[in-house]
Each structure stands twice: as structure tokens, then as C-alpha cells.
Coordinates of C-alpha atoms and ligand atoms in Angstrom, one line a residue:
M1 CA 126.4 -97.3 0.6
S2 CA 129.0 -98.6 2.9
V3 CA 131.5 -101.2 1.8
R4 CA 133.8 -102.7 4.3
T5 CA 136.1 -104.8 2.1
P6 CA 139.7 -104.0 2.8
V7 CA 141.9 -102.7 0.1
H8 CA 144.5 -105.4 0.4
S9 CA 142.5 -108.5 0.9
A10 CA 138.9 -109.4 1.7
T11 CA 139.9 -111.6 4.6
K12 CA 143.4 -111.0 5.8
P13 CA 144.6 -107.9 7.5
L14 CA 147.8 -106.3 6.3
S15 CA 150.6 -107.5 8.5
R16 CA 153.7 -105.4 9.3
R17 CA 155.7 -107.8 7.2
D18 CA 153.3 -107.2 4.2
V19 CA 153.7 -103.5 4.6
L20 CA 157.5 -103.8 4.7
A21 CA 157.5 -105.9 1.6
R22 CA 155.3 -103.5 -0.2
L23 CA 157.5 -100.6 0.8
G24 CA 160.6 -102.6 -0.2
W25 CA 162.1 -102.0 3.2
G26 CA 164.1 -104.5 5.3
S27 CA 162.5 -105.6 8.5
T28 CA 164.6 -103.3 10.6
A29 CA 164.0 -100.2 8.5
F30 CA 160.4 -99.7 9.5
G31 CA 160.9 -97.8 12.7
M32 CA 163.6 -95.4 11.9
L33 CA 163.2 -93.3 8.7
G34 CA 165.9 -90.9 7.7
A35 CA 165.5 -87.3 6.7
G36 CA 163.6 -86.9 3.5
P37 CA 162.1 -84.3 1.2
L38 CA 158.8 -82.6 2.0
P39 CA 155.9 -84.2 0.2
D40 CA 155.3 -83.5 -3.5
F41 CA 151.6 -84.0 -4.1
G42 CA 152.1 -83.9 -7.8
E43 CA 149.7 -81.0 -8.2
L44 CA 152.1 -78.8 -10.1
R45 CA 152.6 -81.5 -12.7
V46 CA 149.1 -81.5 -13.9
P47 CA 149.1 -78.8 -16.7
G48 CA 145.7 -78.0 -18.2
L49 CA 143.6 -79.4 -15.3
P50 CA 141.5 -76.5 -13.9
A51 CA 140.7 -76.3 -10.2
A52 CA 137.3 -78.0 -10.2
R53 CA 134.3 -75.9 -9.4
G54 CA 131.0 -77.3 -10.4
A55 CA 130.7 -79.3 -13.6
Q56 CA 133.8 -78.9 -15.9
S57 CA 134.0 -79.1 -19.6
G58 CA 137.7 -79.8 -19.4
G59 CA 139.7 -82.0 -17.1
I60 CA 138.6 -82.7 -13.6
K61 CA 140.7 -82.8 -10.5
L62 CA 139.8 -85.4 -8.0
S63 CA 143.3 -85.8 -6.4
S64 CA 143.5 -83.5 -3.4
N65 CA 140.2 -83.9 -1.5
E66 CA 139.2 -80.3 -2.3
N67 CA 135.6 -79.0 -2.2
P68 CA 134.4 -78.7 -5.8
Y69 CA 131.9 -76.0 -4.9
G70 CA 134.4 -73.5 -3.3
M71 CA 133.5 -71.0 -0.6
C72 CA 130.1 -70.0 0.5
D73 CA 128.5 -66.9 -1.0
A74 CA 129.2 -64.6 2.0
A75 CA 132.9 -65.5 1.7
R76 CA 132.9 -64.8 -2.0
A77 CA 131.4 -61.4 -1.3
S78 CA 134.0 -60.8 1.5
F79 CA 136.8 -61.8 -0.9
Q80 CA 135.8 -59.0 -3.2
A81 CA 135.2 -56.4 -0.5
E82 CA 138.4 -57.1 1.5
I83 CA 140.6 -56.3 -1.4
E84 CA 140.3 -52.8 0.0
N85 CA 142.3 -53.9 3.1
A86 CA 145.0 -55.8 1.2
N87 CA 147.5 -53.0 2.0
R88 CA 147.1 -53.7 5.7
Y89 CA 148.9 -56.1 7.9
P90 CA 146.4 -58.8 9.0
F91 CA 146.6 -58.8 12.9
P92 CA 143.2 -57.2 13.6
W93 CA 141.5 -59.5 11.1
S94 CA 143.3 -62.6 12.3
A95 CA 142.5 -61.7 15.9
D96 CA 138.8 -61.5 14.9
L97 CA 139.1 -64.9 13.3
Q98 CA 140.7 -66.4 16.3
G99 CA 137.8 -65.0 18.4
A100 CA 135.3 -66.4 15.9
V101 CA 136.9 -69.9 15.9
A102 CA 136.9 -69.9 19.7
R103 CA 133.3 -69.0 19.9
H104 CA 132.4 -71.6 17.2
L105 CA 134.2 -74.2 19.3
R106 CA 133.0 -72.9 22.6
V107 CA 136.5 -72.6 24.0
R108 CA 138.7 -69.7 25.1
E109 CA 140.8 -67.8 22.5
S110 CA 143.8 -69.0 24.5
N111 CA 142.9 -72.5 23.5
V112 CA 143.3 -71.8 19.8
V113 CA 146.1 -71.0 17.4
L114 CA 145.7 -70.2 13.7
G115 CA 147.9 -71.2 10.9
A116 CA 148.3 -70.9 7.1
G117 CA 146.3 -74.1 6.6
S118 CA 146.6 -77.0 8.9
T119 CA 149.9 -77.6 7.1
E120 CA 151.4 -74.8 9.1
I121 CA 150.0 -76.2 12.3
L122 CA 151.5 -79.6 11.5
R123 CA 154.9 -77.9 10.8
M124 CA 154.6 -76.1 14.2
C125 CA 153.8 -79.4 15.9
A126 CA 156.8 -81.0 14.3
A127 CA 159.0 -78.1 15.3
A128 CA 157.8 -78.1 18.8
W129 CA 157.6 -81.8 19.6
S130 CA 158.8 -84.2 17.0
D131 CA 162.3 -84.6 18.6
R132 CA 160.5 -87.0 21.0
G133 CA 159.9 -89.4 18.1
V134 CA 156.6 -89.9 16.3
L135 CA 154.3 -92.9 16.2
Q136 CA 151.7 -92.9 13.4
A137 CA 149.7 -95.2 11.2
E138 CA 151.1 -96.5 7.9
P139 CA 149.8 -95.2 5.6
T140 CA 148.6 -91.8 6.9
F141 CA 148.6 -88.2 5.7
E142 CA 152.2 -87.5 5.1
T143 CA 152.9 -83.9 6.1
F144 CA 153.5 -84.3 9.8
G145 CA 155.9 -87.2 9.1
S146 CA 157.6 -85.3 6.4
Y147 CA 158.4 -82.4 8.7
T148 CA 159.5 -84.8 11.3
R149 CA 161.8 -86.6 8.9
A150 CA 163.1 -83.2 7.6
A151 CA 164.1 -82.4 11.2
G152 CA 165.9 -85.7 11.4
H153 CA 163.6 -87.3 13.9
P154 CA 162.4 -90.9 14.0
I155 CA 159.0 -92.1 12.9
H156 CA 157.5 -95.5 13.8
G157 CA 154.7 -96.6 11.5
V158 CA 152.0 -99.1 12.5
P159 CA 150.0 -100.7 9.7
L160 CA 146.2 -100.0 9.4
D161 CA 144.1 -103.0 10.2
G162 CA 142.3 -105.0 7.5
D163 CA 139.4 -102.6 7.4
G164 CA 141.6 -99.6 6.9
R165 CA 141.3 -98.4 10.5
H166 CA 143.9 -97.4 12.9
D167 CA 145.1 -100.4 14.8
L168 CA 145.1 -98.7 18.2
S169 CA 146.1 -101.7 20.2
A170 CA 149.1 -102.3 18.0
M171 CA 149.9 -98.6 18.3
Q172 CA 149.6 -98.8 22.0
D173 CA 152.0 -101.7 22.0
S174 CA 154.5 -99.8 19.9
A175 CA 154.2 -96.5 21.6
G176 CA 157.1 -97.1 24.0
G177 CA 159.9 -95.2 22.1
S178 CA 157.8 -92.3 20.8
G179 CA 156.8 -89.1 22.6
V180 CA 154.3 -88.1 20.0
I181 CA 151.4 -90.0 18.5
Y182 CA 149.8 -88.7 15.3
I183 CA 146.3 -89.9 14.5
C184 CA 144.4 -88.7 11.5
N185 CA 140.7 -89.2 12.2
P186 CA 139.0 -89.6 9.8
S187 CA 142.0 -91.1 8.2
N188 CA 143.6 -89.8 5.1
P189 CA 144.1 -91.8 2.9
A190 CA 142.0 -94.6 4.3
S191 CA 138.8 -92.5 4.8
T192 CA 137.9 -94.5 7.8
L193 CA 137.1 -93.6 11.4
V194 CA 138.8 -94.7 14.6
R195 CA 136.3 -96.7 16.6
Q196 CA 135.0 -94.5 19.3
D197 CA 135.1 -96.9 22.2
E198 CA 138.6 -97.9 21.3
F199 CA 139.7 -94.3 20.9
D200 CA 138.4 -93.4 24.4
A201 CA 140.2 -96.4 25.9
F202 CA 143.4 -95.5 24.0
L203 CA 143.4 -91.9 25.1
D204 CA 142.6 -92.9 28.7
A205 CA 145.7 -95.2 28.7
V206 CA 148.1 -92.8 27.0
P207 CA 150.5 -91.5 29.7
E208 CA 150.5 -87.7 30.1
D209 CA 154.1 -87.5 29.0
K210 CA 153.1 -88.6 25.5
L211 CA 151.5 -86.0 23.3
V212 CA 148.6 -87.1 21.0
I213 CA 148.0 -85.0 17.8
I214 CA 144.6 -85.7 16.3
D215 CA 144.2 -84.4 12.8
E216 CA 140.5 -83.7 12.2
A217 CA 140.8 -82.2 8.7
Y218 CA 137.7 -84.1 7.5
H219 CA 135.7 -83.8 10.7
E220 CA 132.8 -81.9 9.2
F221 CA 132.1 -84.6 6.6
V222 CA 131.5 -87.3 9.1
V223 CA 127.9 -88.7 9.3
D224 CA 128.5 -91.7 11.5
P225 CA 126.5 -91.1 14.6
D226 CA 129.0 -92.9 16.8
Y227 CA 131.8 -90.5 15.8
R228 CA 132.9 -87.8 18.3
S229 CA 135.4 -85.1 17.8
Q230 CA 138.2 -85.1 20.5
L231 CA 138.2 -81.3 20.6
K232 CA 136.5 -80.9 23.9
R233 CA 138.7 -83.6 25.5
A234 CA 141.7 -81.9 24.0
V235 CA 141.2 -78.5 25.6
D236 CA 140.8 -80.1 29.0
S237 CA 143.8 -82.4 28.6
P238 CA 147.5 -81.7 29.2
N239 CA 148.6 -83.8 26.2
I240 CA 146.1 -83.7 23.3
V241 CA 146.1 -81.3 20.3
V242 CA 143.3 -81.3 17.7
I243 CA 143.9 -79.8 14.3
R244 CA 141.2 -78.6 11.8
T245 CA 141.2 -76.8 8.5
F246 CA 139.0 -74.4 6.4
S247 CA 140.4 -76.2 3.3
K248 CA 137.9 -79.0 3.1
V249 CA 134.2 -78.5 4.0
Y250 CA 134.5 -74.7 3.7
G251 CA 136.1 -74.9 0.2
M252 CA 139.1 -72.6 1.1
A253 CA 142.1 -74.8 0.2
G254 CA 143.6 -72.0 -1.8
M255 CA 143.1 -69.5 1.0
R256 CA 145.3 -71.3 3.6
V257 CA 143.6 -71.2 7.0
G258 CA 143.7 -73.9 9.7
Y259 CA 143.9 -74.0 13.4
A260 CA 144.8 -76.1 16.5
A261 CA 142.8 -76.4 19.7
A262 CA 144.4 -77.6 22.9
A263 CA 145.1 -76.7 26.5
R264 CA 146.5 -73.1 26.9
E265 CA 149.9 -74.4 27.8
L266 CA 150.2 -76.5 24.7
I267 CA 148.9 -73.6 22.5
R268 CA 151.6 -71.3 24.1
E269 CA 154.3 -73.8 23.2
L270 CA 153.0 -74.2 19.6
D271 CA 152.7 -70.4 19.2
R272 CA 156.4 -70.0 19.5
Y273 CA 156.7 -71.7 16.1
R274 CA 154.0 -69.8 14.3
T275 CA 154.9 -67.7 11.4
E276 CA 153.8 -64.2 12.4
M277 CA 150.8 -63.0 10.3
S278 CA 150.7 -66.1 8.1
V279 CA 146.9 -65.8 7.7
G280 CA 146.2 -62.8 5.5
V281 CA 143.4 -60.3 5.7
V282 CA 141.2 -61.7 2.9
S283 CA 141.7 -65.3 4.1
A284 CA 140.9 -64.4 7.7
V285 CA 137.7 -62.6 6.8
C286 CA 136.5 -65.3 4.4
A287 CA 137.1 -68.0 7.1
K288 CA 135.2 -65.9 9.7
V289 CA 132.2 -65.4 7.5
S290 CA 132.3 -69.1 6.5
L291 CA 132.0 -70.1 10.1
E292 CA 129.2 -67.7 10.6
D293 CA 127.1 -69.2 7.7
P294 CA 124.5 -71.3 9.5
D295 CA 124.0 -73.8 6.7
Y296 CA 127.1 -74.2 4.6
A297 CA 128.9 -77.0 6.4
A298 CA 125.8 -79.1 6.7
D299 CA 124.9 -78.4 3.0
Q300 CA 128.4 -79.5 1.9
Q301 CA 128.2 -82.6 4.1
R302 CA 124.9 -83.6 2.4
L303 CA 126.2 -82.8 -1.1
N304 CA 129.3 -84.9 -0.3
V305 CA 127.3 -87.9 0.8
E306 CA 125.1 -87.7 -2.3
A307 CA 128.1 -87.5 -4.7
R308 CA 130.1 -90.1 -2.8
G309 CA 127.1 -92.5 -3.1
I310 CA 127.3 -92.1 -6.9
L311 CA 131.0 -92.8 -6.8
E312 CA 130.7 -95.8 -4.5
A313 CA 127.9 -97.3 -6.5
G314 CA 129.9 -96.9 -9.7
L315 CA 133.0 -98.5 -8.1
A316 CA 130.9 -101.4 -6.9
E317 CA 129.6 -101.9 -10.4
L318 CA 133.1 -102.0 -11.6
G319 CA 133.8 -104.7 -8.9
L320 CA 136.1 -102.5 -7.0
P321 CA 135.8 -102.8 -3.2
C322 CA 136.2 -99.7 -1.1
W323 CA 136.9 -99.0 2.6
E324 CA 134.0 -97.3 4.4
S325 CA 134.3 -93.6 3.8
Q326 CA 133.4 -90.9 6.2
T327 CA 135.3 -88.3 4.2
N328 CA 135.2 -86.5 0.9
F329 CA 137.2 -89.2 -0.8
V330 CA 137.1 -92.9 -1.3
M331 CA 139.9 -95.5 -1.2
C332 CA 139.3 -98.4 -3.5
D333 CA 141.1 -101.6 -4.3
L334 CA 142.1 -101.8 -7.9
G335 CA 143.6 -105.3 -7.6
R336 CA 146.4 -104.2 -9.8
P337 CA 149.1 -101.5 -9.6
M338 CA 147.6 -98.1 -9.2
M339 CA 150.1 -95.8 -10.9
P340 CA 149.5 -97.0 -14.6
V341 CA 145.7 -96.5 -13.9
N342 CA 146.4 -93.1 -12.5
R343 CA 148.3 -92.1 -15.6
A344 CA 145.7 -93.5 -17.9
M345 CA 143.0 -91.6 -16.0
A346 CA 145.0 -88.4 -16.3
A347 CA 145.3 -88.9 -20.0
R348 CA 141.5 -89.0 -20.1
G349 CA 141.4 -85.7 -18.2
V350 CA 140.6 -87.2 -14.8
R351 CA 143.2 -86.6 -12.2
V352 CA 142.9 -89.0 -9.2
G353 CA 144.9 -89.5 -6.1
R354 CA 148.6 -90.1 -5.7
L355 CA 150.5 -93.2 -4.7
F356 CA 150.5 -94.2 -1.1
P357 CA 153.4 -96.7 -1.0
A358 CA 151.8 -99.0 1.6
L359 CA 148.8 -99.3 -0.7
P360 CA 150.3 -99.8 -4.2
E361 CA 146.9 -101.0 -5.5
G362 CA 144.8 -98.5 -3.7
L363 CA 143.3 -95.7 -5.7
R364 CA 142.1 -92.6 -3.8
I365 CA 139.4 -90.6 -5.5
S366 CA 138.2 -87.3 -4.2
V367 CA 134.5 -86.6 -4.2
G368 CA 133.4 -83.9 -6.6
T369 CA 130.1 -83.0 -8.1
P370 CA 127.7 -85.7 -9.2
E371 CA 128.6 -85.1 -12.9
Q372 CA 132.3 -85.4 -12.0
M373 CA 131.6 -88.7 -10.2
H374 CA 129.8 -90.1 -13.3
R375 CA 132.6 -89.0 -15.5
C376 CA 135.2 -90.5 -13.2
V377 CA 133.5 -93.8 -13.1
E378 CA 133.1 -93.9 -16.8
A379 CA 136.8 -93.1 -17.4
L380 CA 137.8 -95.7 -14.8
G381 CA 135.6 -98.3 -16.5
A382 CA 137.2 -97.5 -19.8
V383 CA 140.8 -97.6 -18.4
L384 CA 140.2 -100.9 -16.6
A385 CA 138.4 -102.6 -19.6
Ligands
PLP1 C1 144.5 -85.1 7.1 C2 145.0 -83.8 6.5 N1 145.5 -82.9 7.3 C3 145.9 -81.8 6.9 C4 145.8 -81.4 5.6 C5 146.4 -80.1 5.1 O1 145.3 -79.3 4.8 P1 145.5 -77.7 4.8 O2 146.9 -77.4 5.0 O3 145.0 -77.3 3.5 O4 144.7 -77.2 5.9 C6 145.2 -82.3 4.7 C7 145.1 -82.0 3.2 O5 144.7 -82.7 2.4 C8 144.8 -83.6 5.1 O6 144.2 -84.5 4.4

């Protein structure tokens, strides 16, 4: 199922003024945000909700775009076995993982840097480059912006278009004052893709003194045949960094492994900000064997499409339009403030996504198992009735 109705309005794209109004900011506040706290995803305030794995008898957690099935069998076996090496510092294991990632991507090891999740990579990027000012979509995944703000550096936000896609021409027009452009593709929280022809033209036009950071956390879930990762382009470019993670399709969010791929010079710069040995022995081995599993990513992609179809069909029956999702979550338009619905869902044992201030009526629901999707739709129907 693919629904293209925008979250805000079926016909009218969200204007910059709309976003400002929704955020409660004055017209001059948009471009220059002050230092702020790092994001609180609300996870720690959900007592009694288990980490979802398979069908749950208790609460279900559909708030953080996690994989409900967890790691592949080989990674589970490695998890047990590598306990024997937990007394060792991880450098030989993380070096092995770096080699495995490079082979998987068909690039050189010098084109790759590992981190404790892509969160660490985003922190490294912010430490290395955010002093040049950051341009990004509004809304987008918050972490890079949060680290940028924490460092006291400016962020310019450009509203998504009416279909929840990056408005690359508006971003190009606004890029003047920023040295770094962050693009989350597919987008979190919108779940949409950047249009490929537009992306190529945009990247062709970006001057080499501007750095483009492309966050491909949801890359492995994409089924749109027109989509292309920018990874190959990145390693051959002087100014593009691609970021990926083991947290999503590989079901390793709790293990904390991510990486960046880019030209050797950029990786060297980033590496200066890496926390030494931040990827532990067990995490490194589990990530390596996950990559080596020939079927896992494709199986998870298929399961995700099936369960997402159930969720999208249920939302359509409830009359809730969604943006077209290429991810393991869906953004739907409640047509009313989201937070009371979020709280009512939590009271029914279904934890759904947090507030994105630019989308006060947008509800983000992570894809779980088919059973979880049925239960979520049922709970939402009851809450909205
Ligand atoms: C777009 C995006 N980037 C990065 C991350 C961080 O993932 P991790 O640090 O687990 O690799 C997330 C997590 O949800 C995300 O949605």
C-alpha cells in the first residue's frame, strides 16, 4: 500500500511560516537555535513495557523503530560464545569488523570508521564539522542537530514538502550560510525518500567546500526500485559522508554499532573524534556475523513490508492518511493533537512515537510483528473512537 497524503494537509504543502507557527517561534528564530539539551526519546519513562521481540503478552513498544525480531541466529550464538572474550579489550575484534564492513561495502578499510551506534558517528560529525553551521530538514532525526546545538553552533531548518519529502530546491536556496548539510534518507520521522533525480542534481550542485552528511539508517528497508544509496558516490567524493547502523535491520539497537563511509581524508578527520574502543568485543562479533548472514537483511525487509502493510491498511480503515513509507515506521496524520493520543495508547500498553514539534498532529508508529500491528490498530481505533 502506498499513501501519499501529506500529514498536514491533503493539498497544501507546509510553508516555512506554518512550521514557525507550529513551533511557536518568531519569524527570525528559525535559523539560529541556541544550545539545548541532548534529545530525550522518552524511552526511560516507559516502565513495564518490555523490549518487543515477537508477539508480546504485555505491552508493546513501537516508539523507537527497533527490529522486533532481534539479531539473526548466528549473532545470538556469537553473543553467548564471545562472553569468553569479555575480559579482553576489543581492538582485534573491532578491526575484524571494520574489515568485514569494508568488504561488505566493497570499499577500502580506510573508507570506514566504526562507532558505538550511528549516534556516536553523528556526535563525531558534529564535533568535527558543525562549527560551520548546519542545514537540515525540519523535522528530521534530532541527534545531529542536538549535538550541533550543544556545541553552540547554528542550525537552519527547511520544512519538508507537502509529501513529507526533503525540499531540496529550498535547501539549495538556503544553503548559503551553512557549511554542513544533513540529509536523512530515508527520512526519520517522515519515512519518505529523497527523489533520486533531484538528489543527483542537488549533490552535483553542492560546492566542494560544503559537506553533505547522508544518514542512511533505514537503507536496508527500502524497496523502491528508484532508490540508490549514496555510499559509492561518497567514497569517491571529497565532501560526502554516509552513515549506517546495525540497530535497525540487523536488530542490534542494544548492541551499539554503526559506521560512516567516506573518502579517506574525511574518515581521518572523523577518526580524531572517535571514542577509542567504543565498540565492544561481543557487539563487534555479532555485527560481523550479521553482515555475513546471506539472508537476514532481505528476510527482515520482507517481514517489514508485510507487517507495515497491515499497519497501513488498518490506518487507512481508521481514515488516517500516511506518508509513503520506505522504512520500518509510518507517519500518519491524526488530524488532532498527537500527545493525548500517545498517552492514551501508552495507557493501553502500546507505546508509539514521540512528538516531533513541527508535526504536532503526526503520529509515528514503528513496524513490529503482524500481531503487534493488529493490536496497535485496535488500540488506536479505541482511543480515537
Ligand atoms: C535516522 C537515524 N539515524 C541514526 C539513528 C541512531 O541509531 P543508532 O545510534 O542506534 O545507530 C537513528 C535511530 O533511530 C535514526 O533514526
